[in-house]
Amino acid sequence: MLDVATLIVYSGGYIFLVFLSVCLATGLYYLAELVEEYTKLAKRIITYVTQAVLVLHVLVLVVDRLPVRCVVAGMAAHSCYLGELQKYPFMQLWSPVTAGSIGFFVLSNALWGVYFWRDSWHSLEYIFGFLFITTWLVPFSLFLSVAANESVLPGGANAGMTFSSSSNNLTGLDTRKKPGKSKNILLYCFGLLRRQRDEVILPEVNNLMPGMVKTQQHRY
């Protein structure tokens, strides 16, 4: 039989996870808007981070004597990421660079997973912290950044546009904004989740306190 203290601990843990999820979603929403507005700055930052991670791979190989196959796979993946950044934020899904990025990313995760599985004396926090910096940080940044504009994704209408210096504009790009269409894929997803939340929660709140949420519904 559970005592009161244990029930409080479990309840607090689940509530903490809910708040953590909300904070994470809010942070991703904010980052997506920043990337959408400052694409060139995002490219520069991701390039510097990728180069720094490559240096870290060399250090863990020379200083910590970590397995060569794991380090080489990670360096190959980040070299592909640098190649992907050459045409940032545009990308081609079937290009050799993109295929290499995905392949080496999967291989790097698999090799590091086998290594840490055999060396089980590492704590879970140690493993996640190491993999986040050396394996997940740059791909996550690329995913967040490439979603900055749906027209630069594979199959987008403007994926193959070129820049014309004479007209000071992007060839083939329709500069007229289409009303009601979100430019950012992630922002669209977050907006969709927010609308679903409002459809479920706001009617219940409105039944309890009529007229309290009318202003918020009008804003959305």
Tab-separated table of C-alpha atoms in Angstrom:
chain	number	residue	atom	x	y	z
A	1	MET	CA	0.000	0.000	0.000
A	2	LEU	CA	1.360	3.397	-0.968
A	3	ASP	CA	1.822	5.932	1.774
A	4	VAL	CA	1.028	9.629	1.411
A	5	ALA	CA	4.664	10.695	0.954
A	6	THR	CA	5.184	8.264	-1.917
A	7	LEU	CA	1.992	9.444	-3.589
A	8	ILE	CA	3.188	13.038	-3.304
A	9	VAL	CA	6.555	12.124	-4.823
A	10	TYR	CA	4.983	10.376	-7.836
A	11	SER	CA	2.485	13.185	-8.363
A	12	GLY	CA	5.203	15.807	-8.166
A	13	GLY	CA	7.360	13.876	-10.619
A	14	TYR	CA	4.612	13.651	-13.229
A	15	ILE	CA	3.705	17.321	-12.807
A	16	PHE	CA	7.384	18.212	-13.225
A	17	LEU	CA	7.524	16.246	-16.486
A	18	VAL	CA	4.458	18.107	-17.763
A	19	PHE	CA	5.990	21.482	-16.962
A	20	LEU	CA	9.295	20.379	-18.497
A	21	SER	CA	7.508	19.388	-21.730
A	22	VAL	CA	5.725	22.738	-21.892
A	23	CYS	CA	8.990	24.634	-21.352
A	24	LEU	CA	10.719	22.549	-24.031
A	25	ALA	CA	7.944	23.185	-26.556
A	26	THR	CA	8.008	26.912	-25.771
A	27	GLY	CA	11.772	27.022	-26.214
A	28	LEU	CA	11.611	25.201	-29.552
A	29	TYR	CA	8.896	27.586	-30.732
A	30	TYR	CA	11.080	30.572	-29.830
A	31	LEU	CA	14.164	29.074	-31.503
A	32	ALA	CA	12.183	28.343	-34.661
A	33	GLU	CA	11.106	31.982	-34.877
A	34	LEU	CA	14.677	33.195	-34.326
A	35	VAL	CA	16.029	30.915	-37.058
A	36	GLU	CA	13.300	32.054	-39.421
A	37	GLU	CA	14.307	35.677	-38.885
A	38	TYR	CA	18.113	35.320	-38.708
A	39	THR	CA	18.997	32.610	-41.241
A	40	LYS	CA	22.530	33.850	-42.007
A	41	LEU	CA	23.402	34.123	-38.324
A	42	ALA	CA	22.036	30.624	-37.733
A	43	LYS	CA	24.244	29.255	-40.522
A	44	ARG	CA	27.320	30.903	-39.013
A	45	ILE	CA	26.587	29.599	-35.535
A	46	ILE	CA	25.919	26.034	-36.735
A	47	THR	CA	29.152	26.102	-38.753
A	48	TYR	CA	31.175	27.137	-35.687
A	49	VAL	CA	29.476	24.518	-33.525
A	50	THR	CA	30.164	21.791	-36.106
A	51	GLN	CA	33.838	22.747	-36.280
A	52	ALA	CA	34.060	22.765	-32.474
A	53	VAL	CA	32.531	19.271	-32.295
A	54	LEU	CA	35.068	18.033	-34.841
A	55	VAL	CA	37.838	19.341	-32.594
A	56	LEU	CA	36.229	17.576	-29.625
A	57	HIS	CA	36.296	14.304	-31.574
A	58	VAL	CA	40.041	14.681	-32.078
A	59	LEU	CA	40.532	15.459	-28.383
A	60	VAL	CA	38.580	12.430	-27.132
A	61	LEU	CA	40.584	10.249	-29.521
A	62	VAL	CA	43.992	11.590	-28.501
A	63	VAL	CA	43.416	12.310	-24.805
A	64	ASP	CA	40.758	9.802	-23.716
A	65	ARG	CA	41.710	7.027	-26.153
A	66	LEU	CA	38.101	6.342	-27.126
A	67	PRO	CA	37.463	3.768	-29.898
A	68	VAL	CA	38.752	4.901	-33.270
A	69	ARG	CA	35.734	3.559	-35.181
A	70	CYS	CA	33.324	5.638	-33.074
A	71	VAL	CA	35.359	8.803	-33.464
A	72	VAL	CA	35.871	8.331	-37.209
A	73	ALA	CA	32.156	7.758	-37.772
A	74	GLY	CA	31.348	10.901	-35.812
A	75	MET	CA	33.900	12.970	-37.717
A	76	ALA	CA	32.578	11.665	-41.047
A	77	ALA	CA	29.038	12.619	-40.038
A	78	HIS	CA	30.048	16.154	-39.041
A	79	SER	CA	32.077	16.545	-42.230
A	80	CYS	CA	28.878	15.774	-44.129
A	81	TYR	CA	27.065	18.353	-42.015
A	82	LEU	CA	29.615	20.955	-43.088
A	83	GLY	CA	28.944	20.000	-46.701
A	84	GLU	CA	25.219	20.360	-46.046
A	85	LEU	CA	25.817	23.875	-44.761
A	86	GLN	CA	27.329	24.991	-48.074
A	87	LYS	CA	23.840	25.436	-49.555
A	88	TYR	CA	22.107	26.238	-46.279
A	89	PRO	CA	19.181	26.625	-45.788
A	90	PHE	CA	18.475	24.769	-49.057
A	91	MET	CA	18.834	21.005	-49.167
A	92	GLN	CA	18.244	18.107	-51.525
A	93	LEU	CA	17.023	14.925	-49.915
A	94	TRP	CA	18.592	12.597	-52.497
A	95	SER	CA	21.981	14.316	-52.718
A	96	PRO	CA	25.087	12.297	-51.730
A	97	VAL	CA	25.855	14.736	-48.894
A	98	THR	CA	22.411	14.344	-47.330
A	99	ALA	CA	22.505	10.561	-47.731
A	100	GLY	CA	25.959	10.507	-46.152
A	101	SER	CA	24.794	12.701	-43.277
A	102	ILE	CA	21.904	10.381	-42.476
A	103	GLY	CA	23.969	7.224	-42.899
A	104	PHE	CA	26.883	8.346	-40.748
A	105	PHE	CA	24.492	9.739	-38.131
A	106	VAL	CA	22.843	6.334	-37.763
A	107	LEU	CA	26.222	4.564	-37.800
A	108	SER	CA	27.670	6.923	-35.189
A	109	ASN	CA	24.722	6.379	-32.847
A	110	ALA	CA	24.967	2.628	-33.285
A	111	LEU	CA	28.714	2.506	-32.592
A	112	TRP	CA	28.517	4.755	-29.534
A	113	GLY	CA	25.540	2.738	-28.285
A	114	VAL	CA	27.495	-0.518	-28.514
A	115	TYR	CA	30.493	1.078	-26.799
A	116	PHE	CA	28.496	2.432	-23.853
A	117	TRP	CA	26.484	-0.781	-23.598
A	118	ARG	CA	29.669	-2.771	-23.089
A	119	ASP	CA	31.111	-0.199	-20.672
A	120	SER	CA	28.056	-0.174	-18.418
A	121	TRP	CA	29.882	1.587	-15.576
A	122	HIS	CA	29.002	4.949	-17.176
A	123	SER	CA	25.970	6.661	-15.672
A	124	LEU	CA	22.937	7.486	-17.778
A	125	GLU	CA	23.561	11.219	-17.313
A	126	TYR	CA	27.128	10.790	-18.553
A	127	ILE	CA	25.997	8.922	-21.688
A	128	PHE	CA	23.242	11.382	-22.602
A	129	GLY	CA	25.485	14.388	-21.988
A	130	PHE	CA	28.253	12.955	-24.150
A	131	LEU	CA	25.961	11.926	-26.999
A	132	PHE	CA	24.093	15.223	-26.949
A	133	ILE	CA	27.277	17.203	-27.663
A	134	THR	CA	29.116	14.808	-29.937
A	135	THR	CA	26.227	13.235	-31.880
A	136	TRP	CA	22.866	15.011	-31.534
A	137	LEU	CA	23.546	18.747	-31.215
A	138	VAL	CA	24.409	19.580	-34.841
A	139	PRO	CA	21.741	17.334	-36.483
A	140	PHE	CA	19.095	18.810	-34.213
A	141	SER	CA	20.244	22.325	-35.124
A	142	LEU	CA	20.098	21.469	-38.819
A	143	PHE	CA	16.624	20.001	-38.463
A	144	LEU	CA	15.395	23.087	-36.623
A	145	SER	CA	17.013	25.418	-39.137
A	146	VAL	CA	16.086	23.668	-42.382
A	147	ALA	CA	12.458	23.847	-41.264
A	148	ALA	CA	12.778	27.645	-41.165
A	149	ASN	CA	11.038	27.964	-44.510
A	150	GLU	CA	8.964	25.269	-46.156
A	151	SER	CA	10.036	26.482	-49.611
A	152	VAL	CA	13.618	25.296	-49.006
A	153	LEU	CA	12.616	21.758	-48.063
A	154	PRO	CA	12.894	18.917	-50.581
A	155	GLY	CA	10.084	19.238	-53.092
A	156	GLY	CA	9.407	22.858	-52.139
A	157	ALA	CA	8.406	25.261	-54.853
A	158	ASN	CA	11.521	27.376	-54.408
A	159	ALA	CA	14.090	24.678	-53.712
A	160	GLY	CA	15.957	25.338	-56.958
A	161	MET	CA	15.762	29.110	-57.131
A	162	THR	CA	18.819	31.195	-57.923
A	163	PHE	CA	19.860	34.714	-57.057
A	164	SER	CA	19.857	37.406	-59.689
A	165	SER	CA	22.142	40.365	-58.984
A	166	SER	CA	20.547	42.572	-61.601
A	167	SER	CA	17.059	42.317	-60.171
A	168	ASN	CA	18.300	41.997	-56.577
A	169	ASN	CA	15.790	39.234	-56.051
A	170	LEU	CA	15.517	35.470	-55.990
A	171	THR	CA	14.692	34.104	-59.414
A	172	GLY	CA	11.439	32.256	-59.447
A	173	LEU	CA	10.480	33.375	-55.958
A	174	ASP	CA	6.993	34.755	-55.493
A	175	THR	CA	7.559	37.585	-53.042
A	176	ARG	CA	3.869	38.037	-52.399
A	177	LYS	CA	2.903	36.572	-49.055
A	178	LYS	CA	0.097	34.090	-49.078
A	179	PRO	CA	-2.322	34.832	-46.277
A	180	GLY	CA	-3.038	32.125	-43.772
A	181	LYS	CA	-0.011	30.016	-44.657
A	182	SER	CA	2.777	29.572	-42.120
A	183	LYS	CA	6.298	29.812	-43.485
A	184	ASN	CA	7.803	27.728	-40.714
A	185	ILE	CA	6.981	24.039	-40.546
A	186	LEU	CA	7.713	23.820	-36.835
A	187	LEU	CA	5.735	26.958	-36.101
A	188	TYR	CA	2.829	25.468	-38.034
A	189	CYS	CA	3.023	22.261	-35.972
A	190	PHE	CA	3.178	24.165	-32.704
A	191	GLY	CA	0.268	26.333	-33.820
A	192	LEU	CA	-1.729	23.228	-34.699
A	193	LEU	CA	-1.085	21.726	-31.270
A	194	ARG	CA	-2.104	24.990	-29.648
A	195	ARG	CA	-5.377	25.054	-31.562
A	196	GLN	CA	-6.091	21.452	-30.580
A	197	ARG	CA	-5.428	22.376	-26.960
A	198	ASP	CA	-7.799	25.312	-27.176
A	199	GLU	CA	-10.548	23.173	-28.696
A	200	VAL	CA	-10.356	20.770	-25.754
A	201	ILE	CA	-9.525	22.997	-22.772
A	202	LEU	CA	-11.094	26.381	-23.468
A	203	PRO	CA	-14.717	25.145	-23.792
A	204	GLU	CA	-14.440	23.489	-20.392
A	205	VAL	CA	-12.963	26.606	-18.818
A	206	ASN	CA	-15.588	28.749	-20.519
A	207	ASN	CA	-18.346	26.592	-19.015
A	208	LEU	CA	-16.922	27.141	-15.566
A	209	MET	CA	-16.165	30.841	-15.975
A	210	PRO	CA	-18.244	32.269	-18.870
A	211	GLY	CA	-16.732	35.146	-20.765
A	212	MET	CA	-13.279	34.776	-19.257
A	213	VAL	CA	-11.572	33.345	-22.341
A	214	LYS	CA	-13.400	35.216	-25.079
A	215	THR	CA	-10.511	37.617	-25.559
A	216	GLN	CA	-8.000	34.792	-25.918
A	217	GLN	CA	-10.197	32.906	-28.398
A	218	HIS	CA	-10.562	36.050	-30.491
A	219	ARG	CA	-6.787	36.494	-30.544
A	220	TYR	CA	-6.237	32.973	-31.908
